Amino acid sequence: MNGEILQVRDVPSDEMRRLRARAAARGVSLSAYLRELIHDDVSRPAMTEVLERIASRSSVEATDEDIRASIEDDQR
């Protein structure tokens, strides 16, 4: 695996203990566990990206009556 080296300083001892315990519970090294956490985090879009996508969508114009009619149609 080719990649960058990441060093994190000043992690509280209690948090390190919990991270090591979680890694051990999964049967992986601390490095592998942290890589997985990083991968999972960067695989999801950032909240700003999600909000930008939502804002760029065209709005849907529907009245209460339209919504009720649609629900009634689905129930038939």
PDB file of C-alpha atoms in Angstrom:
ATOM      1  CA  MET A   1       0.000   0.000   0.000  1.00  0.00           C
ATOM      2  CA  ASN A   2       1.480   3.314  -1.049  1.00  0.00           C
ATOM      3  CA  GLY A   3       0.313   6.239   0.975  1.00  0.00           C
ATOM      4  CA  GLU A   4       1.153   9.163   3.154  1.00  0.00           C
ATOM      5  CA  ILE A   5       2.337   9.071   6.738  1.00  0.00           C
ATOM      6  CA  LEU A   6      -0.003  10.745   9.205  1.00  0.00           C
ATOM      7  CA  GLN A   7       1.026  11.636  12.734  1.00  0.00           C
ATOM      8  CA  VAL A   8      -1.495  12.804  15.303  1.00  0.00           C
ATOM      9  CA  ARG A   9      -0.181  14.419  18.459  1.00  0.00           C
ATOM     10  CA  ASP A  10      -1.735  14.997  21.859  1.00  0.00           C
ATOM     11  CA  VAL A  11      -4.383  12.272  21.743  1.00  0.00           C
ATOM     12  CA  PRO A  12      -5.663  11.845  25.315  1.00  0.00           C
ATOM     13  CA  SER A  13      -4.609   8.577  26.959  1.00  0.00           C
ATOM     14  CA  ASP A  14      -8.189   7.474  27.576  1.00  0.00           C
ATOM     15  CA  GLU A  15      -9.059   7.938  23.904  1.00  0.00           C
ATOM     16  CA  MET A  16      -5.951   5.989  22.842  1.00  0.00           C
ATOM     17  CA  ARG A  17      -6.933   3.171  25.192  1.00  0.00           C
ATOM     18  CA  ARG A  18     -10.424   3.043  23.690  1.00  0.00           C
ATOM     19  CA  LEU A  19      -9.093   3.141  20.125  1.00  0.00           C
ATOM     20  CA  ARG A  20      -6.699   0.279  20.853  1.00  0.00           C
ATOM     21  CA  ALA A  21      -9.521  -1.710  22.470  1.00  0.00           C
ATOM     22  CA  ARG A  22     -11.803  -1.166  19.469  1.00  0.00           C
ATOM     23  CA  ALA A  23      -9.059  -2.197  17.065  1.00  0.00           C
ATOM     24  CA  ALA A  24      -8.347  -5.317  19.129  1.00  0.00           C
ATOM     25  CA  ALA A  25     -12.046  -6.194  19.256  1.00  0.00           C
ATOM     26  CA  ARG A  26     -12.062  -6.151  15.441  1.00  0.00           C
ATOM     27  CA  GLY A  27      -8.869  -8.179  15.287  1.00  0.00           C
ATOM     28  CA  VAL A  28      -6.905  -5.479  13.450  1.00  0.00           C
ATOM     29  CA  SER A  29      -3.974  -3.248  14.260  1.00  0.00           C
ATOM     30  CA  LEU A  30      -4.510   0.279  15.494  1.00  0.00           C
ATOM     31  CA  SER A  31      -3.157   1.584  12.175  1.00  0.00           C
ATOM     32  CA  ALA A  32      -5.586  -0.561  10.179  1.00  0.00           C
ATOM     33  CA  TYR A  33      -8.481   0.519  12.372  1.00  0.00           C
ATOM     34  CA  LEU A  34      -7.619   4.210  11.985  1.00  0.00           C
ATOM     35  CA  ARG A  35      -7.192   3.817   8.205  1.00  0.00           C
ATOM     36  CA  GLU A  36     -10.683   2.310   8.096  1.00  0.00           C
ATOM     37  CA  LEU A  37     -12.111   5.224  10.096  1.00  0.00           C
ATOM     38  CA  ILE A  38     -10.425   7.721   7.781  1.00  0.00           C
ATOM     39  CA  HIS A  39     -11.611   5.853   4.682  1.00  0.00           C
ATOM     40  CA  ASP A  40     -15.195   5.710   5.968  1.00  0.00           C
ATOM     41  CA  ASP A  41     -15.136   9.422   6.765  1.00  0.00           C
ATOM     42  CA  VAL A  42     -13.778  10.614   3.420  1.00  0.00           C
ATOM     43  CA  SER A  43     -16.044   8.220   1.485  1.00  0.00           C
ATOM     44  CA  ARG A  44     -19.110  10.168   2.601  1.00  0.00           C
ATOM     45  CA  PRO A  45     -19.797  13.597   1.133  1.00  0.00           C
ATOM     46  CA  ALA A  46     -19.171  16.540   3.437  1.00  0.00           C
ATOM     47  CA  MET A  47     -22.261  18.222   4.852  1.00  0.00           C
ATOM     48  CA  THR A  48     -21.541  21.339   2.782  1.00  0.00           C
ATOM     49  CA  GLU A  49     -21.578  19.196  -0.385  1.00  0.00           C
ATOM     50  CA  VAL A  50     -24.910  17.648   0.586  1.00  0.00           C
ATOM     51  CA  LEU A  51     -26.430  21.041   1.337  1.00  0.00           C
ATOM     52  CA  GLU A  52     -25.135  22.460  -1.963  1.00  0.00           C
ATOM     53  CA  ARG A  53     -26.726  19.559  -3.869  1.00  0.00           C
ATOM     54  CA  ILE A  54     -30.025  20.076  -2.078  1.00  0.00           C
ATOM     55  CA  ALA A  55     -29.937  23.817  -2.745  1.00  0.00           C
ATOM     56  CA  SER A  56     -29.250  23.252  -6.448  1.00  0.00           C
ATOM     57  CA  ARG A  57     -32.333  21.087  -6.930  1.00  0.00           C
ATOM     58  CA  SER A  58     -35.413  22.670  -8.372  1.00  0.00           C
ATOM     59  CA  SER A  59     -38.272  23.007  -5.955  1.00  0.00           C
ATOM     60  CA  VAL A  60     -41.428  20.957  -6.233  1.00  0.00           C
ATOM     61  CA  GLU A  61     -44.646  22.904  -6.268  1.00  0.00           C
ATOM     62  CA  ALA A  62     -47.371  20.863  -4.590  1.00  0.00           C
ATOM     63  CA  THR A  63     -50.391  21.945  -2.616  1.00  0.00           C
ATOM     64  CA  ASP A  64     -51.788  20.087   0.360  1.00  0.00           C
ATOM     65  CA  GLU A  65     -54.549  18.895  -1.950  1.00  0.00           C
ATOM     66  CA  ASP A  66     -51.992  17.492  -4.434  1.00  0.00           C
ATOM     67  CA  ILE A  67     -50.273  15.566  -1.646  1.00  0.00           C
ATOM     68  CA  ARG A  68     -53.546  14.162  -0.289  1.00  0.00           C
ATOM     69  CA  ALA A  69     -54.604  13.077  -3.783  1.00  0.00           C
ATOM     70  CA  SER A  70     -51.265  11.368  -4.351  1.00  0.00           C
ATOM     71  CA  ILE A  71     -51.548   9.493  -1.048  1.00  0.00           C
ATOM     72  CA  GLU A  72     -55.099   8.428  -1.872  1.00  0.00           C
ATOM     73  CA  ASP A  73     -53.976   7.210  -5.317  1.00  0.00           C
ATOM     74  CA  ASP A  74     -51.231   5.111  -3.710  1.00  0.00           C
ATOM     75  CA  GLN A  75     -53.714   3.540  -1.297  1.00  0.00           C
ATOM     76  CA  ARG A  76     -55.953   2.301  -4.103  1.00  0.00           C
TER      77      ARG A  76
END
